[in-house]
Short mmCIF file of C-alpha atoms (C1' of nucleotides) in Angstrom, two decimals:
data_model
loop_
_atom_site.label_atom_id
_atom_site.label_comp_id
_atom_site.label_asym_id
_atom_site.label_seq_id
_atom_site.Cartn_x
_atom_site.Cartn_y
_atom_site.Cartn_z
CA UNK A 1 -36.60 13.24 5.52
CA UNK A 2 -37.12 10.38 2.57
CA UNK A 3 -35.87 11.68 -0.36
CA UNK A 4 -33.13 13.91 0.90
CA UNK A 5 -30.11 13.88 3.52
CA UNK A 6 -30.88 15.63 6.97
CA UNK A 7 -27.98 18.45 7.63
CA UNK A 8 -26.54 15.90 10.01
CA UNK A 9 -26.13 12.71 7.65
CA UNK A 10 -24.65 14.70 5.21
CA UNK A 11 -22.21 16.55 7.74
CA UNK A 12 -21.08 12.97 9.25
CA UNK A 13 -20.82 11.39 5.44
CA UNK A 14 -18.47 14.47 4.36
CA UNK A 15 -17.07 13.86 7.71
CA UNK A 16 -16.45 10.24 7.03
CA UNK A 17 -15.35 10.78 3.69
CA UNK A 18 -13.00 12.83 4.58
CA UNK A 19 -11.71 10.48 7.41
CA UNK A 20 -11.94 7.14 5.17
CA UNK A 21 -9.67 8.98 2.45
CA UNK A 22 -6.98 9.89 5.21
CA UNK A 23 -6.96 6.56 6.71
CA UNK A 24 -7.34 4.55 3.72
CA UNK A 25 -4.56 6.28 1.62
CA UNK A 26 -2.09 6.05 4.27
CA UNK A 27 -2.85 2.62 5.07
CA UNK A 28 -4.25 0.95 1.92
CA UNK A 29 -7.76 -1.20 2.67
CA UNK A 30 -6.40 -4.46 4.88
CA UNK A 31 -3.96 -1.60 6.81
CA UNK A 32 -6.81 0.82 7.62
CA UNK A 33 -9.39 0.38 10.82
CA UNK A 34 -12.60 1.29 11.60
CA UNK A 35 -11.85 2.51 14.90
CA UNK A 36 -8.78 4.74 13.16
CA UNK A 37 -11.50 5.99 10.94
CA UNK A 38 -14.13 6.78 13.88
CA UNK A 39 -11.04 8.33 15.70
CA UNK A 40 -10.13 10.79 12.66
CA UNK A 41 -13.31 12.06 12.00
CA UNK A 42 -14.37 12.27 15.90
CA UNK A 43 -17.28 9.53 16.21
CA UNK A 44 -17.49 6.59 17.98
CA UNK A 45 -17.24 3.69 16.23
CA UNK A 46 -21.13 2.11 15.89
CA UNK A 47 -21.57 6.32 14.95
CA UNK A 48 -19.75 5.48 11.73
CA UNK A 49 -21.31 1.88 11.02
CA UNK A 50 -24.71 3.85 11.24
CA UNK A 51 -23.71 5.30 8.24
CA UNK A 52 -21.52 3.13 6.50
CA UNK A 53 -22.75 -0.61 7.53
CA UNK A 54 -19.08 -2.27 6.55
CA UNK A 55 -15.26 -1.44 6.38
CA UNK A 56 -15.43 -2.29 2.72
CA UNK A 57 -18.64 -0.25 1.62
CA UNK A 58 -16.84 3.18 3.15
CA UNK A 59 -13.81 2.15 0.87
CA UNK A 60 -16.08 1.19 -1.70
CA UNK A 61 -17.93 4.27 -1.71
CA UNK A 62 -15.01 6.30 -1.27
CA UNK A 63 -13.04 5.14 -4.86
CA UNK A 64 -16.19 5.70 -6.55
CA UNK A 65 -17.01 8.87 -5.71
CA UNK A 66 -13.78 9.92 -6.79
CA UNK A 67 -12.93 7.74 -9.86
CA UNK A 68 -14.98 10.45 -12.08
CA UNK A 69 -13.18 13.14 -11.15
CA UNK A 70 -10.10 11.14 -10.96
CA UNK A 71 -10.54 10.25 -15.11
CA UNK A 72 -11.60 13.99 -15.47
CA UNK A 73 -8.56 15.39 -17.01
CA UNK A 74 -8.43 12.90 -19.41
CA UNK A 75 -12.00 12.99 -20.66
CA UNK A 76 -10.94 16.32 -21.27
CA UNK A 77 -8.65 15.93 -23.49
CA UNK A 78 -10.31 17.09 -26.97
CA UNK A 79 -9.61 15.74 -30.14
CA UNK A 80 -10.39 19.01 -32.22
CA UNK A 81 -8.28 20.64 -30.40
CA UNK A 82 -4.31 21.57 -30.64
CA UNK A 83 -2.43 18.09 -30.18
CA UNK A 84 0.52 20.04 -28.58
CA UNK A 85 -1.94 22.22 -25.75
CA UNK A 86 -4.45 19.08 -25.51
CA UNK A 87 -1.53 17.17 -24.26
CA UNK A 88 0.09 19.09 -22.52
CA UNK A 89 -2.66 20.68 -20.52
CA UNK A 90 -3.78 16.91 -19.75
CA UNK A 91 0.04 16.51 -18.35
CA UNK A 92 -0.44 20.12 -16.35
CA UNK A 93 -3.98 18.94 -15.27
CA UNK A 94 -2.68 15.73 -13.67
CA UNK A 95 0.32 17.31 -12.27
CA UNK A 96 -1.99 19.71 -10.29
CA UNK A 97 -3.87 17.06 -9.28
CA UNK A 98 -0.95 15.48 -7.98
CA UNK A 99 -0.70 18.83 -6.32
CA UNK A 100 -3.57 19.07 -4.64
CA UNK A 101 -5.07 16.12 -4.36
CA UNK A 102 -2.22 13.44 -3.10
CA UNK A 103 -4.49 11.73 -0.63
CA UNK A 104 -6.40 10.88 -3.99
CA UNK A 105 -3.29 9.93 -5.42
CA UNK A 106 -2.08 7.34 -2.39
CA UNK A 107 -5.31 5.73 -2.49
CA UNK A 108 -5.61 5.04 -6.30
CA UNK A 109 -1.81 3.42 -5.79
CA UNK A 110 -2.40 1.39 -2.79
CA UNK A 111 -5.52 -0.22 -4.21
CA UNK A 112 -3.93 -0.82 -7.46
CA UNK A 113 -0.42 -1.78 -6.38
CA UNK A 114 -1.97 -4.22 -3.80
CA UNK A 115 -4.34 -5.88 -7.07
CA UNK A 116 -7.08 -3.78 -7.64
CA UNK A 117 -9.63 -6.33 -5.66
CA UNK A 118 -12.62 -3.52 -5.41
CA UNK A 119 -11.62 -1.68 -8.52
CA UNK A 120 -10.92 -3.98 -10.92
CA UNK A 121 -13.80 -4.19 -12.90
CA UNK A 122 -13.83 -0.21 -12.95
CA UNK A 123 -10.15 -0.61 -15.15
CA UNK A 124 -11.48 -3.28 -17.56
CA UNK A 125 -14.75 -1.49 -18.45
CA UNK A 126 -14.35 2.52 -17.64
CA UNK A 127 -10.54 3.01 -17.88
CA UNK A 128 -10.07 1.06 -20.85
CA UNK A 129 -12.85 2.24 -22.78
CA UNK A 130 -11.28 6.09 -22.08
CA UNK A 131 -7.64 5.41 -22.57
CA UNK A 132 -8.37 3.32 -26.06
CA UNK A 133 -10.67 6.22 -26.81
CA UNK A 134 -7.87 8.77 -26.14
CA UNK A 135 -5.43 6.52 -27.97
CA UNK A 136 -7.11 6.44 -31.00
CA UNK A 137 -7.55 10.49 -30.72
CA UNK A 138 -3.79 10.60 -30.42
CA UNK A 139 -3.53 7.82 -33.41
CA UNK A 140 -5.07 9.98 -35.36
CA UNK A 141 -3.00 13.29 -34.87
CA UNK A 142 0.18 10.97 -34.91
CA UNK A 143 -1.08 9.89 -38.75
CA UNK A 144 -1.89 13.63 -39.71
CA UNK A 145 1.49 14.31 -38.89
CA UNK A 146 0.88 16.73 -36.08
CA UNK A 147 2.68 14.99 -33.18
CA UNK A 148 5.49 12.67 -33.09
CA UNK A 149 5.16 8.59 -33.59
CA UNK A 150 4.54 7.48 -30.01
CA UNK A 151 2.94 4.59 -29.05
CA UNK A 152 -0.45 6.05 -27.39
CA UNK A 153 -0.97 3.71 -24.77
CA UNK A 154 2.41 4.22 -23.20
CA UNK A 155 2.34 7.97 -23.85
CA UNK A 156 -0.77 7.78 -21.59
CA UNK A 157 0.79 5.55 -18.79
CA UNK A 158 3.95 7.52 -18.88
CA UNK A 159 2.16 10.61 -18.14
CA UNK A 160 0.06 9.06 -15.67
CA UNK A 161 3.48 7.62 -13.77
CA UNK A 162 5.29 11.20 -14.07
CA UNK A 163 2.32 13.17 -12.97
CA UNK A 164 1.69 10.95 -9.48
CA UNK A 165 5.08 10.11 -9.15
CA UNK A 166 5.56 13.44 -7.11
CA UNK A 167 2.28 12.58 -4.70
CA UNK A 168 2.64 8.65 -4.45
CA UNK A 169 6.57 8.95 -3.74
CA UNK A 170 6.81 12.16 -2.04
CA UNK A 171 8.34 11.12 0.68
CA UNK A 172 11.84 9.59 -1.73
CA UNK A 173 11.59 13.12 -3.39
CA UNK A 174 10.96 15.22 -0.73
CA UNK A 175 14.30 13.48 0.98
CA UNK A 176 16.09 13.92 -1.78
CA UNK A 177 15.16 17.19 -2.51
CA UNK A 178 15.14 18.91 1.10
CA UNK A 179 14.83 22.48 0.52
CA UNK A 180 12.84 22.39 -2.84
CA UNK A 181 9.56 22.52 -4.06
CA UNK A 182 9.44 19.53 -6.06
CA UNK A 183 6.55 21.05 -7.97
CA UNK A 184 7.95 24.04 -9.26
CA UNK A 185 10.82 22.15 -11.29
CA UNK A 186 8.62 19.36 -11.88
CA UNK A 187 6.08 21.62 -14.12
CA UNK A 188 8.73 22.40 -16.36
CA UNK A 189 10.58 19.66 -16.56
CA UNK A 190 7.77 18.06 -17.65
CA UNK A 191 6.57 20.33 -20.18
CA UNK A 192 10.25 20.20 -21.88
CA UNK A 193 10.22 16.10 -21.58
CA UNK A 194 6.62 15.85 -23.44
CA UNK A 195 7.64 19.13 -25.97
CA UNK A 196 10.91 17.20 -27.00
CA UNK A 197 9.03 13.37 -26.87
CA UNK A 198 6.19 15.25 -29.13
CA UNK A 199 7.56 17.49 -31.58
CA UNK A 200 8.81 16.07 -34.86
CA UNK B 1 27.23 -24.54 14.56
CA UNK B 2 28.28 -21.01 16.19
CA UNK B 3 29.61 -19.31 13.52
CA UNK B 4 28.05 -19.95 10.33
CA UNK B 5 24.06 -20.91 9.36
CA UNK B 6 22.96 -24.51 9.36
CA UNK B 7 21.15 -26.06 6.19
CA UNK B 8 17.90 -25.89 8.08
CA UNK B 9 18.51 -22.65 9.25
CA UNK B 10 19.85 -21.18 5.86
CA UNK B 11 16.59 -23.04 3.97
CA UNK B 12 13.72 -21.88 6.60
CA UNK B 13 15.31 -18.05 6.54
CA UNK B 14 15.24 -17.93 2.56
CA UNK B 15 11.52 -19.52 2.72
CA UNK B 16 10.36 -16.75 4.95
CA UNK B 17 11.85 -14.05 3.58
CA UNK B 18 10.03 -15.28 -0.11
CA UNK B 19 7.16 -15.38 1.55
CA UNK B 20 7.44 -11.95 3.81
CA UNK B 21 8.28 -10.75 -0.05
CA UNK B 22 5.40 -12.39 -1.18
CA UNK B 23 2.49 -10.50 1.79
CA UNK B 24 4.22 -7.48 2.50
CA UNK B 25 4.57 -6.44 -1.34
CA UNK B 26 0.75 -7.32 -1.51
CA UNK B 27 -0.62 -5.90 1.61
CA UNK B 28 1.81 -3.47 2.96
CA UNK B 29 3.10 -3.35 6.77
CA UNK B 30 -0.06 -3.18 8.09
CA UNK B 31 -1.89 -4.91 5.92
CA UNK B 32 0.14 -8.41 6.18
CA UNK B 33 -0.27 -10.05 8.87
CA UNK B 34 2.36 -13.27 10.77
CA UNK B 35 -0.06 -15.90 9.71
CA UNK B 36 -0.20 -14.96 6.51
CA UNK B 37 3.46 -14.87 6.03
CA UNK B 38 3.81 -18.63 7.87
CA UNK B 39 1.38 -19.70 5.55
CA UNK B 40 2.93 -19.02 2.79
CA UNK B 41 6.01 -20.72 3.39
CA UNK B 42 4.60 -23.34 5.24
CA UNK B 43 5.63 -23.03 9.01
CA UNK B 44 3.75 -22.46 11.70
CA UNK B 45 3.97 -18.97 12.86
CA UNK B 46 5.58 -19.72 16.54
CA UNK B 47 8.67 -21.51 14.45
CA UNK B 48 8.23 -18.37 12.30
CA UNK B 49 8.86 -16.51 15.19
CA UNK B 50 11.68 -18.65 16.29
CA UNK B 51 13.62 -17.39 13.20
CA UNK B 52 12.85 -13.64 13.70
CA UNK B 53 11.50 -12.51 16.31
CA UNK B 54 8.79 -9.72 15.45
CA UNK B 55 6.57 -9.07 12.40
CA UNK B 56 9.10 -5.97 12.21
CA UNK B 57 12.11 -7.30 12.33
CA UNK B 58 11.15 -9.21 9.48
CA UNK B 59 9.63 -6.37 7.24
CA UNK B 60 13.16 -4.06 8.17
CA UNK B 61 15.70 -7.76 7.42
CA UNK B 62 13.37 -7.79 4.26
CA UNK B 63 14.19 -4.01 3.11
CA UNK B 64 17.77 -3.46 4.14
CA UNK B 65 18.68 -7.19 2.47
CA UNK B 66 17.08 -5.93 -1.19
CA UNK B 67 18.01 -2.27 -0.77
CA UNK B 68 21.36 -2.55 -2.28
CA UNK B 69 20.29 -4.43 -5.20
CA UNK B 70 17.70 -1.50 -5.90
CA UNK B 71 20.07 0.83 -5.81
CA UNK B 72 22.58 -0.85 -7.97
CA UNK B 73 21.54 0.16 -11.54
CA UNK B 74 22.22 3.59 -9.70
CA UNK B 75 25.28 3.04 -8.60
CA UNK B 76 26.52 1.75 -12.03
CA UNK B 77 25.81 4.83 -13.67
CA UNK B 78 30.29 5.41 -14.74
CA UNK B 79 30.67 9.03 -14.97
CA UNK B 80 33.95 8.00 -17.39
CA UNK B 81 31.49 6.24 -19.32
CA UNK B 82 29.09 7.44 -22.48
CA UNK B 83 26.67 9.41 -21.44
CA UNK B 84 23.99 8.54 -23.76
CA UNK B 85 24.62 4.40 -23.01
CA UNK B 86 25.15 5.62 -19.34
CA UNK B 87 21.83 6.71 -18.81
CA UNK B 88 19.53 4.19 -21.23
CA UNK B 89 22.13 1.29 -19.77
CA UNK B 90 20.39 2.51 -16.72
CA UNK B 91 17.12 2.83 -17.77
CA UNK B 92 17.03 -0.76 -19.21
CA UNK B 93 18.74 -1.78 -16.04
CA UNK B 94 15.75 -0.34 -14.26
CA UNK B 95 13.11 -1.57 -16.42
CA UNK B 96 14.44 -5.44 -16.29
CA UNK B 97 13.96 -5.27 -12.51
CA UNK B 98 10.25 -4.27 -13.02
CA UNK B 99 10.13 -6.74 -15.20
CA UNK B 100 11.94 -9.87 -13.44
CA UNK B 101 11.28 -8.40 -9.52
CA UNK B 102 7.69 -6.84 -9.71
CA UNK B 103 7.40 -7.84 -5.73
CA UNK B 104 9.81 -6.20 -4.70
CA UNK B 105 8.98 -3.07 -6.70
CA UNK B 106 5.69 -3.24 -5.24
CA UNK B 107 7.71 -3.69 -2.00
CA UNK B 108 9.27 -0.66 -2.07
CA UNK B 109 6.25 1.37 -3.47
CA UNK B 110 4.08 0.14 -0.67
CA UNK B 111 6.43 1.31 2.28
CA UNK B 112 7.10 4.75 0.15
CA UNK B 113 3.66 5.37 -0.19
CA UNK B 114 2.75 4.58 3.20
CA UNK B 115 5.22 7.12 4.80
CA UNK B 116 8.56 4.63 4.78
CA UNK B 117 8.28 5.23 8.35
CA UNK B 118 10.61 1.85 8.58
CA UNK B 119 13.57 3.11 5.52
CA UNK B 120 12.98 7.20 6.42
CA UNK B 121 17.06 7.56 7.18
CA UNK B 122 18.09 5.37 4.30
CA UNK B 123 16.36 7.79 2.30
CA UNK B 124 17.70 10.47 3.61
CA UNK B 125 21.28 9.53 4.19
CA UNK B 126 22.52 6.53 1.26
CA UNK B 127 19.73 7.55 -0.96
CA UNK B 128 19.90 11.29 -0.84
CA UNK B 129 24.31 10.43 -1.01
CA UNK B 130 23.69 8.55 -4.26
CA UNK B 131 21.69 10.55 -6.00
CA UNK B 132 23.08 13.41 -5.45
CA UNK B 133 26.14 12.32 -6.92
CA UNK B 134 25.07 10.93 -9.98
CA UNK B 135 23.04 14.04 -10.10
CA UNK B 136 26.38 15.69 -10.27
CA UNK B 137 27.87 13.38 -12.84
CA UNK B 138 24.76 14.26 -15.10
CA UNK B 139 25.32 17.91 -14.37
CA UNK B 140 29.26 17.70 -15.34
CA UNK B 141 27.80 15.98 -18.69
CA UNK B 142 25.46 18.73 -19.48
CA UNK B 143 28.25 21.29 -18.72
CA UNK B 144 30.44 19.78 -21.22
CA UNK B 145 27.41 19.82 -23.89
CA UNK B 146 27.40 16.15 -23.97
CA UNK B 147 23.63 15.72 -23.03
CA UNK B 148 20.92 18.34 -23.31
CA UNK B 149 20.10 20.57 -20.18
CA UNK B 150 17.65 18.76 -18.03
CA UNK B 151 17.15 19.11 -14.38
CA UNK B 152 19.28 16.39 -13.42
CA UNK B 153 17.66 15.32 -9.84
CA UNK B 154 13.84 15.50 -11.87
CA UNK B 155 15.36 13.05 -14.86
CA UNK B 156 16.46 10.27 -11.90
CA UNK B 157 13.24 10.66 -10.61
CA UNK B 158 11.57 10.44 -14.00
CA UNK B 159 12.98 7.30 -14.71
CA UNK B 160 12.20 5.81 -11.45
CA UNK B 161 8.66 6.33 -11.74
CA UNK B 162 8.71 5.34 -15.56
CA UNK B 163 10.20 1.86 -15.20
CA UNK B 164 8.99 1.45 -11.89
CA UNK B 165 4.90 2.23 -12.75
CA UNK B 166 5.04 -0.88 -15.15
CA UNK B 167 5.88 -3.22 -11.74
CA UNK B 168 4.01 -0.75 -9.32
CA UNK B 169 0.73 -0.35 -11.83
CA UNK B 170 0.76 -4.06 -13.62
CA UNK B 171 -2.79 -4.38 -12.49
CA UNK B 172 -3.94 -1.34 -14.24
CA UNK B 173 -1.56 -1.44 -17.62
CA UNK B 174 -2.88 -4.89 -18.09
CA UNK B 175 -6.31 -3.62 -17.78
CA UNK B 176 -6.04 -1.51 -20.59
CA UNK B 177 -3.53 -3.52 -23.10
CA UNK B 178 -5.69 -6.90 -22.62
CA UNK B 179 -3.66 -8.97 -25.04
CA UNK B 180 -0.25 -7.29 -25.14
CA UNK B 181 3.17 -7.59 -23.36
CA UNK B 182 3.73 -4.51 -21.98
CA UNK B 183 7.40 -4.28 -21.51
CA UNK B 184 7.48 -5.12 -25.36
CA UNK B 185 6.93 -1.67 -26.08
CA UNK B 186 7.63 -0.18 -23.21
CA UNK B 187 11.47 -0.62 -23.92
CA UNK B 188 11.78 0.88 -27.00
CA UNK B 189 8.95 3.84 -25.97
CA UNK B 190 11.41 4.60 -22.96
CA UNK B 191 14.28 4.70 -25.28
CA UNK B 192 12.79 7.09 -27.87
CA UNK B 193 11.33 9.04 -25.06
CA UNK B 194 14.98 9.63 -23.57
CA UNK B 195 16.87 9.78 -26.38
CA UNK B 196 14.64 12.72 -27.35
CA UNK B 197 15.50 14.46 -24.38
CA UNK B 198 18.91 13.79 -23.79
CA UNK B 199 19.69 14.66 -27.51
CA UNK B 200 20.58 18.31 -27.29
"C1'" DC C 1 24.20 -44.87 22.54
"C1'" DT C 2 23.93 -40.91 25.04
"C1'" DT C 3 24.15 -36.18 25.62
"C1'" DT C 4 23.44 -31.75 24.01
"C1'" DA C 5 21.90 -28.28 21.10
"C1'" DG C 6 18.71 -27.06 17.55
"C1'" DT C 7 13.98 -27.25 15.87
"C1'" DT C 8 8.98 -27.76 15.93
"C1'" DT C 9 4.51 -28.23 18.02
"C1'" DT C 10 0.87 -27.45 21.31
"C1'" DA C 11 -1.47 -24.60 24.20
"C1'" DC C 12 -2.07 -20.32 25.41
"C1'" DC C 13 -2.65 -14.94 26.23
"C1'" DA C 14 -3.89 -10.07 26.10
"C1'" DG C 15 -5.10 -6.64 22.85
"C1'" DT C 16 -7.33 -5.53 18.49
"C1'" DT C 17 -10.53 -6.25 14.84
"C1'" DG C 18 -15.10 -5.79 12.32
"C1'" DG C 19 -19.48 -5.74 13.65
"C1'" DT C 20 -24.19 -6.07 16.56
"C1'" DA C 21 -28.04 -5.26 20.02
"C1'" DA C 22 -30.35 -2.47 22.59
"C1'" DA C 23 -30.81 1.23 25.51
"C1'" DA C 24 -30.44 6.23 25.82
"C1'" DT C 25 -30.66 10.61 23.89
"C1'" DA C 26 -31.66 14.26 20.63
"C1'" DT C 27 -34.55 16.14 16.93
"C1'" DA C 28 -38.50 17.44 14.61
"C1'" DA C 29 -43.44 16.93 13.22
"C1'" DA C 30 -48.20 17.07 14.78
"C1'" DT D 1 -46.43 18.78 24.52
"C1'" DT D 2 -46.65 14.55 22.74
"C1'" DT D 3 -45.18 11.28 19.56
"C1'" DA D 4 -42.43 9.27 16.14
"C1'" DT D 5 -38.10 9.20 14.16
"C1'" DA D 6 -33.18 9.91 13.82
"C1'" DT D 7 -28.88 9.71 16.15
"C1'" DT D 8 -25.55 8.34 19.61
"C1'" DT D 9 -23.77 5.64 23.36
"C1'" DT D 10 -22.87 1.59 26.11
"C1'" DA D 11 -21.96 -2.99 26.43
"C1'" DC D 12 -20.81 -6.68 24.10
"C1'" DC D 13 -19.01 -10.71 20.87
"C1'" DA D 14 -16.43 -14.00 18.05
"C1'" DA D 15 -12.52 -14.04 15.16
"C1'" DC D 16 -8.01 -12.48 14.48
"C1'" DT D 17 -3.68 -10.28 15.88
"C1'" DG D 18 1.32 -10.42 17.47
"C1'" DG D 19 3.65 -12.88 20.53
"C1'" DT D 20 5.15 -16.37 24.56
"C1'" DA D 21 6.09 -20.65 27.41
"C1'" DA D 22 7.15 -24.94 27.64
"C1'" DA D 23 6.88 -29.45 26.20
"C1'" DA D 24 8.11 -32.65 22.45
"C1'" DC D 25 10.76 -33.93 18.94
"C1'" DT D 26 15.04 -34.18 15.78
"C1'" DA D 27 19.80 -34.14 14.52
"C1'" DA D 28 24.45 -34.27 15.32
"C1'" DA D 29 28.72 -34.66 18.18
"C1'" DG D 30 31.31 -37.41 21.42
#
DNA sequence: CTTTAGTTTTACCAGTTGGTAAAATATAAA
DNA sequence: TTTATATTTTACCAACTGGTAAAACTAAAG
């Protein structure tokens, strides 16, 4: 019972977790509650500060759990590889994620759109030493003439903004588009945008 | 004094409103709170209140007042006109408002993101309208070979969240390009990126 | 100058917020 | 079964929240 969770802690942690990301991506950190939290994962309110002692530790927790596998499918991305597949399975990766995960999605755009307070440090260290990494990576296959001359950086942000659009915004597209699957026209209409914006 | 505003009137009204720009673009709905917005603007929040009456009343004045100017670059899309200038005339269009009106980007994003529980219908009625319109003028355009064949509702959306991220995002672009103006390259990234895919 | 209407301040309120203390209960080891 | 530990509940608190009432002040019209 020292060096390892009980069956309960880690049950009510998931539980939390699970509760924190709801709340938290709906609401963004100064929106969200405790007691909304308690409420969605069904303990009482002192329950939850047994486990998490402050508001801002469960949110704290919360991003960095998930910041790893959030900057997953870009690690991924492999510089030995085929520029054309590397990229676009980066672009598919993220667009599944988008998929999948859009809880993850909302809460990495409210903290950022609202300044990043928690995070910020996490951008100017982690995310920037990836993404210049990557850039150079796709420097390099721009100057051995395998892809088109794009600037790197805002190849990366671009496919970063197209990717979450369709999780952060889902509720514009999913007016506009009423009877659709955004997802199913999204996939290729991505994967012509990047072919055309690549190819030389 | 019946029918029109007086200077007071007409003064405090524009000084809350930049302020209720100012806290709900940075905290959300939720997040902001009465105080905070009478703060910034210098009243105190009962002659706040005198003005509008409810934190709500001020967040819905606040949306419906800048919605038509955010969908004006829409709206200017000429179906008489070039298609080519048409669309990057709209794309710059779009961009410049990140660029010059980042708050109320953010704005928007933050009520989107959140649910829009307070602009649902607009979205659904003048939004949806709009859109699909010009989604029809882009259409006619690729059925007269003028553009290439893109899905026309998934290219409006793709520049939304293109111009939009670099307002939405700021926080986390400037991470990563430390010493560089990112709407510098941004501009002429967007335009090669759609050129490349409108060219058929 | 006085009256009236418009504006601002002061004092307040009930409900919510993040968080704590301590008692009560459940669990598991000896 | 006893004991120690882990978990949960109850009762609470000070600060903050959105909002109100009414008094005090200001500006403008007659």
């Amino acid at each position: 019972m020292v060096d390892h969770e009980s069956r309960i802690q880690k049950r009510n942690k998931d539980s939390i977790m699970n509760a924190a990301l709801e709340i938290f991506s709906m609401y963004g950190f100064r929106g969200a509650t405790v007691d909304l939290i308690a409420n969605a994962c069904g303990l009482s309110k002192p329950n939850l500060l047994y486990y998490y002692q402050t508001k801002e530790q469960i949110h704290i927790e919360l991003l960095s759990q998930l910041m790893d596998s959030w900057l997953a499918p870009l690690r991924e991305i492999d510089e030995n590889g085929d520029p054309f597949s590397e990229i676009m399975g980066y672009v598919s990766r993220k667009l599944h994620m988008s998929k999948t995960l859009p809880r993850e999605s909302r809460l990495f755009a409210n903290e950022i759109i609202q300044g990043a307070p928690r995070i910020n440090h996490v951008l100017q260290n982690d995310l920037k030493t990836l993404v210049d990494e990557k850039a150079l990576v796709i420097q390099k296959w721009i100057d051995e003439g395998l892809i088109a001359k794009v600037h790197p950086h805002h190849l990366i942000f671009s496919i970063w903004s197209l990717t979450q659009h369709y999780a952060d915004f889902d509720v514009q597209v999913q007016a506009v588009l009423v009877n659709e699957d955004p997802f199913e026209n999204a996939e290729s209409y991505l994967e012509t945008l990047f072919s055309k914006l690549l190819t030389i």
